[in-house]
CSV table of C-alpha atoms in Angstrom, one decimal:
chain,number,residue,atom,x,y,z
T,17,UNK,CA,87.4,82.7,107.7
T,18,UNK,CA,86.7,85.3,105.0
T,19,UNK,CA,86.0,83.8,101.6
T,20,UNK,CA,87.3,85.9,98.7
T,21,UNK,CA,84.8,86.2,95.8
T,22,UNK,CA,86.1,85.1,92.5
T,23,UNK,CA,85.8,88.7,91.2
T,24,UNK,CA,87.8,90.3,94.0
T,25,UNK,CA,90.9,92.3,93.2
T,26,UNK,CA,94.4,92.0,94.6
T,27,UNK,CA,95.5,94.6,97.1
T,28,UNK,CA,97.7,96.2,94.5
T,29,UNK,CA,95.0,96.3,91.8
T,30,UNK,CA,92.5,97.7,94.3
T,31,UNK,CA,94.9,100.4,95.4
T,32,UNK,CA,95.7,101.3,91.8
T,33,UNK,CA,92.1,101.4,90.7
T,34,UNK,CA,90.6,103.3,93.6
T,35,UNK,CA,89.3,106.8,93.0
T,36,UNK,CA,87.2,109.2,95.0
T,37,UNK,CA,83.8,108.9,93.5
T,38,UNK,CA,80.9,111.3,94.2
T,39,UNK,CA,78.2,110.1,91.9
T,40,UNK,CA,76.8,106.5,92.2
T,41,UNK,CA,74.5,104.2,90.4
T,42,UNK,CA,71.2,104.0,92.2
T,43,UNK,CA,71.5,100.3,93.1
T,44,UNK,CA,71.3,98.9,96.6
T,45,UNK,CA,74.4,97.0,97.9
T,46,UNK,CA,73.7,93.4,99.0
T,47,UNK,CA,73.9,93.1,102.8
T,48,UNK,CA,76.5,90.4,102.5
T,49,UNK,CA,78.8,92.6,100.6
T,50,UNK,CA,78.5,95.4,103.2
T,51,UNK,CA,79.2,92.9,105.9
T,52,UNK,CA,82.2,91.6,104.1
T,53,UNK,CA,83.6,95.1,103.6
T,54,UNK,CA,83.4,95.7,107.3
T,55,UNK,CA,84.8,92.3,108.2
T,56,UNK,CA,87.8,93.0,106.1
T,57,UNK,CA,88.2,96.5,107.6
T,58,UNK,CA,88.1,94.8,111.1
T,59,UNK,CA,91.2,92.8,110.2
T,60,UNK,CA,93.2,96.0,110.4
T,61,UNK,CA,96.1,96.0,113.0
T,62,UNK,CA,96.0,98.1,116.1
T,63,UNK,CA,98.3,98.7,119.0
T,64,UNK,CA,97.5,96.2,121.9
T,65,UNK,CA,95.0,94.7,119.4
T,66,UNK,CA,92.6,97.4,120.8
T,67,UNK,CA,90.3,97.3,117.8
T,68,UNK,CA,88.6,100.6,118.9
T,69,UNK,CA,86.8,101.0,115.5
T,70,UNK,CA,83.0,100.9,115.2
T,71,UNK,CA,80.8,101.2,112.2
T,72,UNK,CA,77.3,102.5,111.4
T,73,UNK,CA,76.0,101.6,107.9
T,74,UNK,CA,73.4,104.1,106.8
T,75,UNK,CA,71.1,103.0,104.0
T,76,UNK,CA,67.8,104.6,104.9
T,77,UNK,CA,67.1,107.5,102.5
T,78,UNK,CA,65.6,109.8,105.2
T,79,UNK,CA,68.5,109.3,107.5
T,80,UNK,CA,71.0,109.8,104.7
T,81,UNK,CA,69.4,113.1,104.0
T,82,UNK,CA,70.0,114.2,107.6
T,83,UNK,CA,73.5,112.9,107.4
T,84,UNK,CA,74.1,114.9,104.2
T,85,UNK,CA,73.1,118.0,106.1
T,86,UNK,CA,75.6,117.2,108.8
T,87,UNK,CA,78.2,116.7,106.0
T,88,UNK,CA,77.7,120.2,104.6
T,89,UNK,CA,75.4,118.8,101.8
T,90,UNK,CA,78.2,116.8,100.0
T,91,UNK,CA,76.4,115.2,97.1
T,92,UNK,CA,78.0,111.8,97.5
T,93,UNK,CA,76.1,111.2,100.8
T,94,UNK,CA,72.8,111.3,99.0
T,95,UNK,CA,74.0,109.7,95.8
T,96,UNK,CA,75.6,106.6,97.5
T,97,UNK,CA,73.3,103.6,98.3
T,98,UNK,CA,75.2,103.3,101.6
T,99,UNK,CA,77.3,105.5,103.8
T,100,UNK,CA,79.5,103.9,106.4
T,101,UNK,CA,80.2,106.0,109.4
T,102,UNK,CA,83.5,105.0,111.0
T,103,UNK,CA,84.1,106.0,114.6
T,104,UNK,CA,86.2,105.0,117.5
T,105,UNK,CA,85.2,104.4,121.1
T,106,UNK,CA,87.9,104.0,123.8
T,107,UNK,CA,85.5,104.1,126.7
T,108,UNK,CA,83.8,100.9,125.3
T,109,UNK,CA,87.2,99.4,124.5
T,110,UNK,CA,88.5,99.9,128.1
T,111,UNK,CA,85.2,98.7,129.6
T,112,UNK,CA,85.4,95.5,127.5
T,113,UNK,CA,89.1,95.0,127.4
T,114,UNK,CA,88.9,91.2,127.9
T,115,UNK,CA,87.2,90.9,124.5
T,116,UNK,CA,90.5,92.0,122.8
T,117,UNK,CA,92.6,89.4,124.6
T,118,UNK,CA,93.6,86.4,122.4
T,119,UNK,CA,91.8,83.3,123.7
T,120,UNK,CA,95.0,81.3,123.6
T,121,UNK,CA,96.7,83.4,126.2
T,122,UNK,CA,97.4,81.7,129.6
T,123,UNK,CA,95.4,83.2,132.4
T,124,UNK,CA,98.4,84.9,134.1
T,125,UNK,CA,99.5,86.5,130.8
T,126,UNK,CA,96.0,87.6,130.1
T,127,UNK,CA,95.7,89.3,133.5
T,128,UNK,CA,99.1,91.0,133.0
T,129,UNK,CA,98.1,92.2,129.5
T,130,UNK,CA,94.8,93.6,130.7
T,131,UNK,CA,96.5,95.5,133.5
T,132,UNK,CA,99.1,96.9,131.1
T,133,UNK,CA,96.6,98.1,128.5
T,134,UNK,CA,94.2,99.6,130.9
T,135,UNK,CA,97.0,101.4,132.8
T,136,UNK,CA,98.4,102.8,129.6
T,137,UNK,CA,95.1,104.1,128.4
T,138,UNK,CA,93.9,105.4,131.7
T,139,UNK,CA,97.2,107.3,132.3
T,140,UNK,CA,96.5,109.2,129.1
T,141,UNK,CA,93.2,110.6,130.3
T,142,UNK,CA,89.9,110.2,128.4
T,143,UNK,CA,90.6,112.9,125.7
T,144,UNK,CA,94.1,111.7,124.9
T,145,UNK,CA,92.9,108.1,124.9
T,146,UNK,CA,90.2,108.9,122.4
T,147,UNK,CA,92.7,110.7,120.2
T,148,UNK,CA,94.9,107.6,120.4
T,149,UNK,CA,92.0,105.4,119.4
T,150,UNK,CA,91.1,107.7,116.5
T,151,UNK,CA,94.6,107.3,115.1
T,152,UNK,CA,94.2,103.5,115.2
T,153,UNK,CA,90.8,103.9,113.5
T,154,UNK,CA,92.5,105.5,110.5
T,155,UNK,CA,94.2,102.2,109.8
T,156,UNK,CA,90.8,100.5,109.6
T,157,UNK,CA,89.7,103.3,107.2
T,158,UNK,CA,92.4,102.4,104.8
T,159,UNK,CA,91.5,98.7,104.9
T,160,UNK,CA,87.8,99.6,104.4
T,161,UNK,CA,88.5,101.6,101.2
T,162,UNK,CA,90.6,98.8,99.7
T,163,UNK,CA,88.0,96.2,100.7
T,164,UNK,CA,85.2,98.0,99.0
T,165,UNK,CA,87.3,98.5,95.8
T,166,UNK,CA,88.4,94.9,95.9
T,167,UNK,CA,84.7,93.8,95.8
T,168,UNK,CA,83.9,96.1,92.9
T,169,UNK,CA,82.5,99.1,94.8
T,170,UNK,CA,83.7,102.7,94.7
T,171,UNK,CA,84.1,105.0,97.6
T,172,UNK,CA,84.5,108.6,98.8
T,173,UNK,CA,86.0,109.1,102.2
T,174,UNK,CA,84.8,112.4,103.8
T,175,UNK,CA,86.4,114.3,106.7
T,176,UNK,CA,84.2,117.3,106.1
T,177,UNK,CA,81.3,117.0,108.5
T,178,UNK,CA,80.0,118.3,111.9
T,179,UNK,CA,81.1,115.4,114.2
T,180,UNK,CA,78.7,116.5,117.0
T,181,UNK,CA,75.8,116.6,114.6
T,182,UNK,CA,76.7,113.1,113.3
T,183,UNK,CA,76.9,111.7,116.8
T,184,UNK,CA,73.6,113.2,117.8
T,185,UNK,CA,71.9,112.0,114.6
T,186,UNK,CA,73.1,108.4,115.1
T,187,UNK,CA,72.8,108.3,118.9
T,188,UNK,CA,76.5,107.8,119.5
T,189,UNK,CA,78.1,108.4,122.9
T,190,UNK,CA,79.6,111.9,123.5
T,191,UNK,CA,83.1,110.6,124.0
T,192,UNK,CA,83.6,108.9,120.6
T,193,UNK,CA,85.6,110.3,117.7
T,194,UNK,CA,84.1,110.1,114.2
T,195,UNK,CA,86.9,109.4,111.8
T,196,UNK,CA,85.1,109.5,108.5
T,197,UNK,CA,82.0,109.1,106.5
T,198,UNK,CA,82.5,106.8,103.6
T,199,UNK,CA,80.1,106.8,100.6
T,200,UNK,CA,80.0,103.4,99.0
T,201,UNK,CA,78.4,102.1,95.8
T,202,UNK,CA,78.9,101.4,92.1
T,203,UNK,CA,80.5,104.5,90.7
T,204,UNK,CA,78.6,106.4,87.9
T,205,UNK,CA,81.7,108.4,87.0
T,206,UNK,CA,85.4,107.6,86.3
T,207,UNK,CA,86.9,110.0,88.9
T,208,UNK,CA,90.2,111.7,88.4
T,209,UNK,CA,93.3,109.6,87.6
T,210,UNK,CA,95.9,109.3,90.4
T,211,UNK,CA,98.4,112.1,90.8
T,212,UNK,CA,100.9,111.0,93.4
T,213,UNK,CA,104.5,111.8,94.5
T,214,UNK,CA,107.0,109.3,93.1
T,215,UNK,CA,108.6,106.9,95.6
T,216,UNK,CA,111.9,108.7,95.2
T,217,UNK,CA,110.3,111.8,96.9
T,218,UNK,CA,108.6,109.9,99.6
T,219,UNK,CA,111.1,107.3,100.7
T,220,UNK,CA,114.7,107.0,101.7
T,221,UNK,CA,116.5,103.7,101.7
T,222,UNK,CA,119.5,103.4,104.0
């Protein structure tokens, strides 16, 4: 059970306050806060409850410098006290499919569910299965950004990086998909105010 700190924000407030921040206060993030951010991100929904997302939290300065090079020298990688690398791994998901089965399922239903999920993913082939997993991972990315903001930290989610260089640097399997690098810390700048489409442009109610 995740305990909400007294200072945590509501989802609405976290979403309203969140900005992309690229300059951070040089202050380490307590390990328990980083763990809680990831724990909240892991609550994201996924089809079949596949939970294909995985995380690497990079705090070491020398490793961050190499990660920055792989991210085309974006300054937030070096400025942030931590960078969370979010990736998805469907090979690991399929190999350990029993881990995603709810413990309350009867044995027969569990067996049927495993067969259905594995069949669905294997029919796609490895490349398409990894693309499918990466799409699920983007849901966890949204949860992660709100979780960090809710705990009083600012973020910058980056899609601009060399995924093969990131995988090699962190020793990740060749099959995985790297969704994002997320710089996390206490912001040292305000960031731009939101500029968003109105709901009337985005949604149709029928």
